[in-house]
Tab-separated table of C-alpha atoms in Angstrom:
chain	number	residue	atom	x	y	z
A	1	MET	CA	25.503	-45.425	-63.755
A	2	GLN	CA	23.605	-48.361	-65.173
A	3	LEU	CA	23.832	-49.321	-68.803
A	4	THR	CA	20.656	-51.303	-69.020
A	5	GLY	CA	20.002	-53.207	-72.186
A	6	LEU	CA	23.617	-54.206	-72.709
A	7	GLY	CA	24.994	-57.645	-71.925
A	8	MET	CA	27.186	-57.870	-68.802
A	9	GLU	CA	30.290	-58.536	-70.867
A	10	GLU	CA	29.611	-55.446	-72.974
A	11	ALA	CA	28.942	-53.070	-70.133
A	12	PRO	CA	32.535	-51.989	-69.434
A	13	ARG	CA	33.124	-51.021	-73.061
A	14	GLY	CA	29.730	-49.421	-73.210
A	15	GLU	CA	30.493	-47.367	-70.121
A	16	SER	CA	33.808	-46.251	-71.523
A	17	LEU	CA	32.146	-45.117	-74.728
A	18	SER	CA	29.347	-43.529	-72.766
A	19	HIS	CA	31.872	-41.469	-70.799
A	20	GLU	CA	33.532	-40.352	-73.998
A	21	ILE	CA	30.291	-39.297	-75.611
A	22	LEU	CA	29.061	-37.422	-72.586
A	23	ARG	CA	32.400	-35.708	-72.107
A	24	ASP	CA	31.800	-33.852	-75.359
A	25	MET	CA	28.469	-32.355	-74.455
A	26	PRO	CA	28.861	-30.590	-71.109
A	27	GLY	CA	27.016	-27.528	-72.394
A	28	LEU	CA	23.962	-29.618	-73.168
A	29	GLN	CA	24.220	-31.475	-69.863
A	30	LEU	CA	24.327	-28.292	-67.823
A	31	GLN	CA	21.612	-26.501	-69.739
A	32	LEU	CA	19.486	-29.621	-69.384
A	33	ALA	CA	20.173	-29.590	-65.641
A	34	ARG	CA	19.200	-25.924	-65.586
A	35	VAL	CA	15.826	-26.430	-67.251
A	36	THR	CA	14.983	-29.607	-65.331
A	37	ARG	CA	16.433	-28.044	-62.157
A	38	ASP	CA	17.720	-31.523	-61.368
A	39	ARG	CA	21.219	-32.600	-62.266
A	40	GLU	CA	20.447	-36.253	-61.579
A	41	LEU	CA	17.477	-36.172	-63.917
A	42	ALA	CA	19.596	-34.517	-66.594
A	43	ALA	CA	22.242	-37.220	-66.198
A	44	ASP	CA	19.585	-39.935	-66.452
A	45	ILE	CA	18.129	-38.415	-69.624
A	46	LEU	CA	21.531	-38.336	-71.251
A	47	GLN	CA	22.313	-41.830	-70.065
A	48	ASP	CA	19.090	-43.151	-71.562
A	49	ALA	CA	19.974	-41.468	-74.846
A	50	VAL	CA	23.396	-43.119	-74.795
A	51	VAL	CA	21.948	-46.566	-74.046
A	52	THR	CA	19.418	-46.278	-76.853
A	53	ALA	CA	22.152	-45.128	-79.223
A	54	LEU	CA	24.402	-48.026	-78.253
A	55	GLN	CA	21.577	-50.465	-78.871
A	56	LYS	CA	21.028	-48.946	-82.293
A	57	LEU	CA	24.742	-49.226	-82.971
A	58	ARG	CA	24.665	-52.898	-82.045
A	59	ALA	CA	21.603	-53.456	-84.215
A	60	GLY	CA	23.400	-51.853	-87.153
A	61	GLU	CA	21.015	-48.909	-87.350
A	62	ILE	CA	23.901	-46.582	-86.637
A	63	SER	CA	27.068	-47.181	-88.563
A	64	ASP	CA	29.727	-44.875	-87.196
A	65	ARG	CA	30.859	-42.780	-84.267
A	66	ALA	CA	29.761	-39.466	-85.718
A	67	GLN	CA	26.243	-40.785	-86.164
A	68	LEU	CA	26.323	-42.215	-82.667
A	69	ASP	CA	27.280	-38.908	-81.059
A	70	GLY	CA	24.821	-37.081	-83.265
A	71	TYR	CA	22.029	-39.403	-82.286
A	72	VAL	CA	22.697	-38.985	-78.576
A	73	TYR	CA	22.901	-35.248	-78.970
A	74	ARG	CA	19.679	-35.098	-80.941
A	75	VAL	CA	17.726	-37.174	-78.418
A	76	ALA	CA	19.053	-35.222	-75.437
A	77	LEU	CA	18.410	-31.951	-77.221
A	78	ASN	CA	14.795	-32.941	-77.758
A	79	HIS	CA	14.450	-33.575	-74.040
A	80	PHE	CA	16.041	-30.195	-73.365
A	81	ARG	CA	13.603	-28.413	-75.638
A	82	ASN	CA	10.624	-30.290	-74.225
A	83	HIS	CA	11.549	-29.265	-70.693
A	84	LEU	CA	12.131	-25.719	-71.867
A	85	ARG	CA	8.649	-25.621	-73.374
A	86	LYS	CA	7.181	-26.882	-70.092
A	87	ASP	CA	9.093	-24.182	-68.247
A	88	LYS	CA	7.877	-21.461	-70.553
A	89	SER	CA	4.274	-22.632	-70.411
A	90	HIS	CA	4.291	-21.828	-66.686
A	91	VAL	CA	5.808	-18.415	-67.179
A	92	SER	CA	3.332	-15.584	-67.004
A	93	ASP	CA	5.521	-12.554	-66.466
A	94	ARG	CA	8.904	-11.247	-67.564
A	95	ASP	CA	10.567	-11.682	-64.171
A	96	ALA	CA	9.687	-15.321	-63.878
A	97	PRO	CA	12.617	-16.718	-65.912
A	98	ALA	CA	15.073	-14.970	-63.618
A	99	ALA	CA	13.231	-16.316	-60.582
A	100	LEU	CA	13.376	-19.816	-61.994
A	101	ALA	CA	17.048	-19.414	-62.765
A	102	ASP	CA	17.684	-18.220	-59.220
A	103	THR	CA	15.979	-21.315	-57.859
A	104	ALA	CA	18.071	-23.487	-60.133
A	105	ALA	CA	21.224	-21.726	-59.030
A	106	ARG	CA	20.457	-22.355	-55.385
A	107	GLU	CA	19.833	-26.004	-55.994
A	108	LEU	CA	22.819	-26.715	-58.232
A	109	PRO	CA	26.359	-25.921	-57.161
A	110	GLU	CA	28.455	-24.288	-59.856
A	111	SER	CA	30.689	-26.715	-61.716
A	112	LEU	CA	34.180	-26.048	-63.008
A	113	GLY	CA	32.919	-25.977	-66.585
A	114	GLN	CA	30.270	-23.424	-65.743
A	115	ALA	CA	32.806	-21.233	-63.977
A	116	GLN	CA	35.099	-21.351	-67.009
A	117	TRP	CA	32.361	-20.504	-69.487
A	118	ALA	CA	31.185	-17.707	-67.232
A	119	ARG	CA	34.697	-16.318	-67.280
A	120	VAL	CA	34.798	-16.462	-71.061
A	121	ALA	CA	31.343	-14.881	-71.297
A	122	LYS	CA	32.518	-12.139	-68.949
A	123	GLN	CA	35.549	-11.425	-71.090
A	124	LEU	CA	33.368	-11.377	-74.172
A	125	LEU	CA	30.985	-8.865	-72.606
A	126	ASN	CA	33.921	-6.741	-71.492
A	127	GLU	CA	35.144	-6.564	-75.058
A	128	ILE	CA	31.833	-5.693	-76.683
A	129	ARG	CA	31.052	-2.037	-77.199
A	130	PRO	CA	28.772	-0.181	-77.005
A	131	ALA	CA	26.658	-1.325	-74.047
A	132	ARG	CA	23.688	-1.689	-76.372
A	133	ASP	CA	25.458	-4.525	-78.210
A	134	ARG	CA	26.138	-6.303	-74.930
A	135	GLU	CA	22.478	-6.046	-74.046
A	136	LEU	CA	21.529	-7.285	-77.488
A	137	LEU	CA	23.636	-10.400	-76.942
A	138	VAL	CA	22.154	-11.104	-73.527
A	139	ARG	CA	18.589	-10.509	-74.622
A	140	PHE	CA	18.972	-12.827	-77.603
A	141	TYR	CA	20.968	-15.681	-76.095
A	142	LEU	CA	19.979	-15.606	-72.460
A	143	ASN	CA	16.521	-14.066	-72.365
A	144	GLU	CA	15.662	-15.680	-75.709
A	145	GLU	CA	13.909	-12.606	-77.023
A	146	SER	CA	13.243	-12.501	-80.742
A	147	LYS	CA	15.451	-10.691	-83.204
A	148	GLU	CA	12.498	-8.630	-84.392
A	149	GLN	CA	11.672	-7.425	-80.895
A	150	ILE	CA	15.274	-6.540	-80.083
A	151	CYS	CA	15.800	-4.714	-83.391
A	152	GLU	CA	12.608	-2.771	-82.857
A	153	ASP	CA	13.510	-1.791	-79.287
A	154	PHE	CA	16.980	-0.631	-80.252
A	155	GLY	CA	16.093	0.707	-83.679
A	156	LEU	CA	18.655	-1.585	-85.268
A	157	SER	CA	18.951	-2.882	-88.789
A	158	ASP	CA	19.151	-6.598	-89.575
A	159	LEU	CA	22.685	-6.033	-90.739
A	160	HIS	CA	23.824	-4.556	-87.457
A	161	PHE	CA	22.106	-7.258	-85.436
A	162	ASN	CA	23.672	-9.999	-87.535
A	163	ARG	CA	27.105	-8.429	-87.365
A	164	VAL	CA	27.071	-8.160	-83.583
A	165	LEU	CA	25.937	-11.743	-83.107
A	166	PHE	CA	28.295	-13.168	-85.697
A	167	ARG	CA	31.295	-11.455	-84.137
A	168	ALA	CA	30.271	-12.376	-80.607
A	169	ARG	CA	29.804	-16.016	-81.569
A	170	SER	CA	33.153	-16.178	-83.324
A	171	ARG	CA	34.903	-14.448	-80.467
A	172	PHE	CA	33.333	-16.723	-77.868
A	173	LYS	CA	34.552	-19.784	-79.751
A	174	GLU	CA	37.987	-18.257	-80.109
A	175	LEU	CA	38.180	-17.493	-76.387
A	176	LEU	CA	37.112	-21.044	-75.570
A	177	ARG	CA	39.805	-22.352	-77.856
A	178	ARG	CA	42.461	-20.119	-76.325
A	179	ARG	CA	41.607	-21.358	-72.875
A	180	GLY	CA	41.757	-24.946	-74.052
A	181	LEU	CA	38.027	-25.378	-73.541
A	182	GLY	CA	37.141	-26.042	-77.132
A	183	ARG	CA	39.404	-28.969	-77.826
A	184	SER	CA	37.312	-31.740	-76.313
A	185	ASP	CA	34.560	-30.922	-78.731
A	186	PHE	CA	32.701	-33.309	-80.913
A	187	TRP	CA	34.420	-35.672	-83.253
A	188	ALA	CA	37.855	-34.825	-81.922
A	189	ILE	CA	38.059	-38.292	-80.463
A	190	ALA	CA	39.282	-41.052	-82.685
A	191	PHE	CA	36.771	-43.278	-84.359
A	192	ILE	CA	36.835	-46.164	-81.916
A	193	LEU	CA	35.006	-48.584	-79.707
A	194	PHE	CA	32.232	-50.354	-81.440
A	195	ILE	CA	29.849	-52.616	-79.626
A	196	PRO	CA	29.858	-55.906	-81.532
B	1	MET	CA	18.273	-25.653	-95.125
B	2	ASP	CA	22.020	-25.211	-95.511
B	3	ARG	CA	24.880	-24.059	-93.342
B	4	LEU	CA	24.800	-20.558	-94.779
B	5	GLN	CA	21.184	-20.129	-93.770
B	6	ILE	CA	21.835	-21.632	-90.346
B	7	ASP	CA	24.571	-19.085	-89.666
B	8	ALA	CA	22.894	-16.112	-91.303
B	9	GLU	CA	19.544	-16.588	-89.597
B	10	HIS	CA	20.875	-17.619	-86.175
B	11	VAL	CA	18.983	-20.844	-86.563
B	12	ILE	CA	20.752	-22.665	-83.726
B	13	ALA	CA	19.965	-20.078	-81.055
B	14	ARG	CA	16.416	-19.763	-82.310
B	15	TYR	CA	16.041	-23.559	-82.411
B	16	LEU	CA	17.188	-23.804	-78.796
B	17	ALA	CA	14.790	-21.025	-77.848
B	18	GLY	CA	11.879	-22.699	-79.667
B	19	GLN	CA	11.527	-19.738	-82.022
B	20	LEU	CA	11.589	-21.633	-85.318
B	21	SER	CA	8.511	-22.384	-87.365
B	22	ARG	CA	7.623	-26.037	-87.780
B	23	ALA	CA	9.044	-26.040	-91.301
B	24	GLU	CA	12.281	-24.408	-90.128
B	25	GLU	CA	12.584	-26.915	-87.289
B	26	ASP	CA	12.154	-29.814	-89.679
B	27	GLY	CA	14.678	-28.260	-92.022
B	28	PHE	CA	17.241	-27.860	-89.258
B	29	GLU	CA	16.697	-31.361	-87.913
B	30	ASP	CA	17.071	-32.836	-91.386
B	31	TYR	CA	20.288	-30.911	-91.827
B	32	ALA	CA	21.571	-32.025	-88.410
B	33	ALA	CA	20.772	-35.671	-89.144
B	34	SER	CA	22.990	-35.618	-92.207
B	35	HIS	CA	25.572	-33.155	-90.832
B	36	PRO	CA	26.119	-34.177	-87.197
B	37	GLU	CA	29.109	-31.837	-86.993
B	38	ILE	CA	26.579	-29.016	-86.602
B	39	PHE	CA	26.179	-30.134	-82.992
B	40	ARG	CA	29.574	-28.581	-82.328
B	41	GLU	CA	27.940	-25.251	-82.994
B	42	VAL	CA	24.961	-26.190	-80.862
B	43	GLU	CA	27.284	-27.132	-78.010
B	44	SER	CA	29.187	-23.871	-78.335
B	45	THR	CA	25.933	-21.907	-78.226
B	46	LEU	CA	24.783	-23.835	-75.166
B	47	ARG	CA	28.068	-23.048	-73.440
B	48	MET	CA	27.604	-19.356	-74.132
B	49	LYS	CA	24.048	-19.498	-72.794
B	50	GLU	CA	25.242	-21.325	-69.713
B	51	GLY	CA	28.124	-18.881	-69.174
B	52	LEU	CA	25.728	-15.942	-69.361
B	53	ALA	CA	23.250	-17.705	-67.090
B	54	VAL	CA	25.956	-18.264	-64.482
B	55	LEU	CA	26.863	-14.562	-64.587
B	56	ARG	CA	23.199	-13.732	-64.067
B	57	ASP	CA	22.914	-16.227	-61.190
B	58	ARG	CA	25.930	-14.671	-59.516
B	59	GLY	CA	24.418	-11.207	-59.888
B	60	GLU	CA	27.314	-10.002	-62.050
B	61	LEU	CA	25.447	-9.539	-65.294
B	62	GLN	CA	23.860	-6.142	-64.698
B	63	ALA	CA	27.177	-4.533	-63.861
B	64	LEU	CA	28.685	-5.975	-67.037
B	65	LEU	CA	25.844	-4.621	-69.120
B	66	ARG	CA	26.088	-1.106	-67.758
B	67	GLU	CA	28.032	1.375	-69.791
B	68	PRO	CA	31.316	2.169	-68.064
B	69	ASP	CA	31.406	5.589	-66.456
B	70	TRP	CA	33.746	7.498	-68.704
B	71	ARG	CA	33.412	10.876	-67.001
B	72	PRO	CA	36.634	10.698	-64.948
B	73	SER	CA	38.532	9.514	-68.010
B	74	LEU	CA	37.025	12.263	-70.121
B	75	ALA	CA	37.988	14.841	-67.526
B	76	ALA	CA	41.515	13.462	-67.455
B	77	ALA	CA	41.631	13.402	-71.237
B	78	ALA	CA	40.324	16.983	-71.422
B	79	ALA	CA	42.970	18.118	-68.929
B	80	ALA	CA	45.592	16.274	-70.927
B	81	VAL	CA	44.448	17.954	-74.111
B	82	PHE	CA	44.986	21.355	-72.510
B	83	VAL	CA	48.426	20.316	-71.319
B	84	VAL	CA	49.249	18.944	-74.719
B	85	LEU	CA	47.958	22.010	-76.502
B	86	GLY	CA	50.062	24.147	-74.196
B	87	LEU	CA	53.105	22.028	-74.775
B	88	GLY	CA	52.438	22.016	-78.484
B	89	LEU	CA	52.162	25.774	-78.620
B	90	TRP	CA	55.309	26.188	-76.587
B	91	THR	CA	57.232	23.733	-78.742
B	92	TRP	CA	55.942	25.270	-81.943
B	93	ARG	CA	57.028	28.712	-80.815
B	94	HIS	CA	60.391	27.647	-79.541
B	95	ALA	CA	61.396	24.855	-81.839
B	96	ALA	CA	59.094	25.387	-84.781
B	97	ALA	CA	58.748	21.618	-84.910
B	98	PRO	CA	55.481	20.016	-86.018
B	99	ILE	CA	53.668	18.273	-83.203
B	100	ALA	CA	51.413	15.397	-84.060
B	101	PRO	CA	48.255	14.770	-82.045
B	102	VAL	CA	49.067	13.395	-78.652
B	103	LEU	CA	47.181	10.572	-76.998
B	104	ALA	CA	48.302	11.474	-73.529
B	105	GLY	CA	46.339	10.870	-70.380
B	106	LEU	CA	46.010	7.231	-71.301
B	107	PRO	CA	48.656	5.233	-69.455
B	108	GLY	CA	49.975	2.387	-71.459
B	109	PHE	CA	49.984	4.405	-74.603
B	110	VAL	CA	51.831	7.617	-75.226
B	111	GLY	CA	51.354	10.070	-77.987
B	112	ARG	CA	52.934	10.563	-81.296
B	113	ASP	CA	55.029	13.294	-79.816
B	114	SER	CA	58.312	11.485	-79.733
B	115	GLY	CA	59.738	14.535	-78.021
B	116	SER	CA	58.034	13.535	-74.782
B	117	LEU	CA	59.753	10.163	-74.732
B	118	PRO	CA	62.507	8.795	-76.920
B	119	VAL	CA	61.359	6.095	-79.307
B	120	PHE	CA	63.278	3.008	-78.345
B	121	ALA	CA	62.103	0.696	-81.113
B	122	SER	CA	59.504	0.368	-83.813
B	123	TYR	CA	57.487	-2.726	-84.682
B	124	THR	CA	55.223	-3.290	-87.630
B	125	LEU	CA	52.323	-5.698	-87.139
B	126	LEU	CA	50.452	-7.186	-90.035
B	127	ARG	CA	48.778	-10.516	-90.433
B	128	SER	CA	50.384	-12.968	-92.801
B	129	ARG	CA	49.445	-16.463	-93.792
B	130	GLY	CA	50.489	-19.343	-91.582
B	131	GLU	CA	50.579	-19.910	-87.866
B	132	SER	CA	50.727	-16.791	-85.788
B	133	SER	CA	53.220	-16.651	-82.969
B	134	ASP	CA	54.165	-14.180	-80.281
B	135	ILE	CA	56.012	-11.090	-81.418
B	136	GLN	CA	59.004	-10.437	-79.178
B	137	ILE	CA	59.326	-6.896	-77.920
B	138	ARG	CA	62.438	-5.908	-76.006
B	139	LEU	CA	61.805	-3.521	-73.145
B	140	PRO	CA	64.301	-0.672	-72.785
B	141	ALA	CA	66.300	-0.185	-69.601
B	142	GLN	CA	65.150	3.441	-69.403
B	143	ARG	CA	61.612	4.609	-69.915
B	144	ALA	CA	60.927	5.088	-73.615
B	145	ALA	CA	58.225	4.861	-76.217
B	146	ILE	CA	57.789	1.789	-78.386
B	147	GLN	CA	56.261	2.532	-81.731
B	148	ILE	CA	53.694	0.048	-83.002
B	149	ARG	CA	52.447	0.251	-86.568
B	150	ILE	CA	49.467	-1.930	-87.405
B	151	LEU	CA	48.060	-2.591	-90.836
B	152	PRO	CA	44.303	-3.043	-90.333
B	153	SER	CA	42.762	-5.963	-92.172
B	154	VAL	CA	39.979	-3.647	-93.277
B	155	PHE	CA	40.972	-0.185	-94.415
B	156	VAL	CA	38.282	2.442	-94.526
B	157	MET	CA	39.190	5.810	-95.990
B	158	GLY	CA	38.836	8.350	-93.200
B	159	GLY	CA	37.761	5.597	-90.805
B	160	ARG	CA	38.568	5.620	-87.111
B	161	TYR	CA	40.051	2.742	-85.180
B	162	ARG	CA	40.146	1.607	-81.587
B	163	ALA	CA	43.307	-0.021	-80.221
B	164	SER	CA	43.285	-2.163	-77.099
B	165	LEU	CA	46.142	-3.516	-75.064
B	166	HIS	CA	45.419	-6.592	-72.939
B	167	ARG	CA	47.804	-8.299	-70.561
B	168	VAL	CA	47.565	-12.088	-70.659
B	169	GLU	CA	47.681	-13.381	-67.101
B	170	ALA	CA	49.165	-16.704	-66.051
B	171	ASP	CA	45.705	-18.255	-65.962
B	172	ALA	CA	45.093	-17.108	-69.556
B	173	ASP	CA	42.815	-14.333	-68.371
B	174	TYR	CA	42.897	-11.208	-70.535
B	175	VAL	CA	43.095	-8.003	-68.520
B	176	VAL	CA	42.548	-4.700	-70.247
B	177	VAL	CA	45.575	-2.429	-69.795
B	178	ARG	CA	44.350	0.450	-71.906
B	179	GLU	CA	42.326	1.398	-74.925
B	180	ILE	CA	42.477	4.308	-77.324
B	181	ASP	CA	39.704	5.201	-79.685
B	182	GLY	CA	39.588	7.518	-82.653
B	183	LEU	CA	42.914	6.542	-84.197
B	184	GLU	CA	43.320	7.242	-87.887
B	185	ALA	CA	45.316	5.325	-90.433
B	186	GLY	CA	48.118	7.229	-92.086
B	187	ALA	CA	48.628	7.720	-95.783
B	188	ASP	CA	50.453	4.382	-95.828
B	189	ARG	CA	47.289	2.798	-94.338
B	190	PHE	CA	49.085	1.910	-91.110
B	191	VAL	CA	47.664	2.913	-87.739
B	192	THR	CA	50.470	4.119	-85.507
B	193	LEU	CA	50.443	4.151	-81.733
B	194	TYR	CA	53.044	4.204	-79.012
B	195	LEU	CA	53.447	2.096	-75.908
B	196	ASP	CA	54.946	3.609	-72.808
B	197	SER	CA	57.553	1.100	-71.655
B	198	ALA	CA	56.964	2.162	-68.035
B	199	GLN	CA	53.503	0.637	-68.291
B	200	LEU	CA	54.787	-2.712	-69.489
B	201	THR	CA	56.279	-5.553	-67.546
B	202	GLN	CA	57.735	-8.755	-68.877
B	203	GLY	CA	55.058	-11.118	-70.079
B	204	ARG	CA	52.444	-11.663	-72.730
B	205	TYR	CA	50.124	-9.051	-74.132
B	206	GLU	CA	47.616	-8.793	-76.917
B	207	ILE	CA	47.206	-5.725	-79.061
B	208	SER	CA	44.041	-5.546	-81.088
B	209	LEU	CA	42.612	-3.072	-83.507
B	210	ALA	CA	38.970	-2.627	-84.419
B	211	GLN	CA	36.986	-0.053	-86.289
B	212	SER	CA	35.589	2.428	-83.793
B	213	ASP	CA	32.017	1.557	-84.663
B	214	SER	CA	32.492	-2.188	-84.381
B	215	SER	CA	32.075	-4.175	-81.208
B	216	VAL	CA	34.949	-6.619	-81.435
B	217	PRO	CA	38.108	-6.752	-83.511
B	218	SER	CA	38.437	-9.471	-86.086
B	219	GLU	CA	40.887	-12.264	-85.438
B	220	SER	CA	43.167	-10.887	-88.158
B	221	ASP	CA	43.663	-7.728	-86.143
B	222	ARG	CA	44.813	-9.376	-82.932
B	223	PHE	CA	48.494	-9.728	-82.238
B	224	SER	CA	50.177	-11.613	-79.437
B	225	ILE	CA	53.184	-9.887	-78.005
B	226	ARG	CA	55.799	-11.026	-75.550
B	227	ALA	CA	57.572	-8.246	-73.713
B	228	GLU	CA	61.048	-9.211	-72.592
């Protein structure tokens, strides 16, 4: 992992900080890997975002750790969304996203984090009743169908839709926390390590 | 854009899916620039998306989405109702004792008919302020019923509730032991159910209560239990 743009004497500290920052965004890393279908490319994109952020920190354009993490996240998220747009522009039928996902799955071995989140997602789906609400969740979060379309298909009110999603989101976070998967989240790390 | 709007309009998921208008996108990005803590929520949403995507990749998602086949359970419950009605009639004729509705046919829970099993102990569960901790439940040496009274966080007059019992495995996995739907709160607003001690082993469990028409129970209606 190269930290280009930093002086040799700064690189070790930069790398340490880089590790810390990246440790807090595994969801973004893996979703980025999914849309680029290349884990190396995803890692490089994040690394570039970290290097740029560190340079801004050194130049005084970023003043604290929260801003630093936020900047990295924002840049990487933009890359994620750009790749997603590219993906979608090639999609011409409803089955294509699943086909793309299958290709990605073959290329990328499942990581420990993915397995844990899948387990939590499975528990969440097992708890949600009726089946229609489970489908609602999957269509909104995974298939990225619009709220309007889903409500129309199921004949649901806004209120019901919002209630299902709100509860599912809260429960997912709670399950992550219970399994100790939510603690390494953002800003939990002390405010440390500035590049002079 | 503010946090209320972000939550209420599912802005994060829609942002990730590219479903926001240009103005909404700008609004969210402005908010995120000044409130970087919002990326916690973004990360959580991405983890859920990834978890669901992994289930789809493994081919497990469709099975999870399908409605469970309740027919065998319904048949068992119907048979149990007949048995219970028969027992109730017999008891009423011979003992003239009132028999409350029985929730038989659902291992893990027994009915309100304390005549079928002696009630070994009674526990009242209600959420109070402060840190929650495991509630210790002593298991009887002989098979018996353990009465559990739960005060729902939301009381709806005439409303129905669904109780679930999960066993917490060593790897923190939650395994459903049993569920009962259609429970009613009593006049004191408590929902009463009974655990069959024969269905419990030492270890941790979670009892939760939700309104029958809601998908998941609120955090206030989840109780950790340690059976000893």
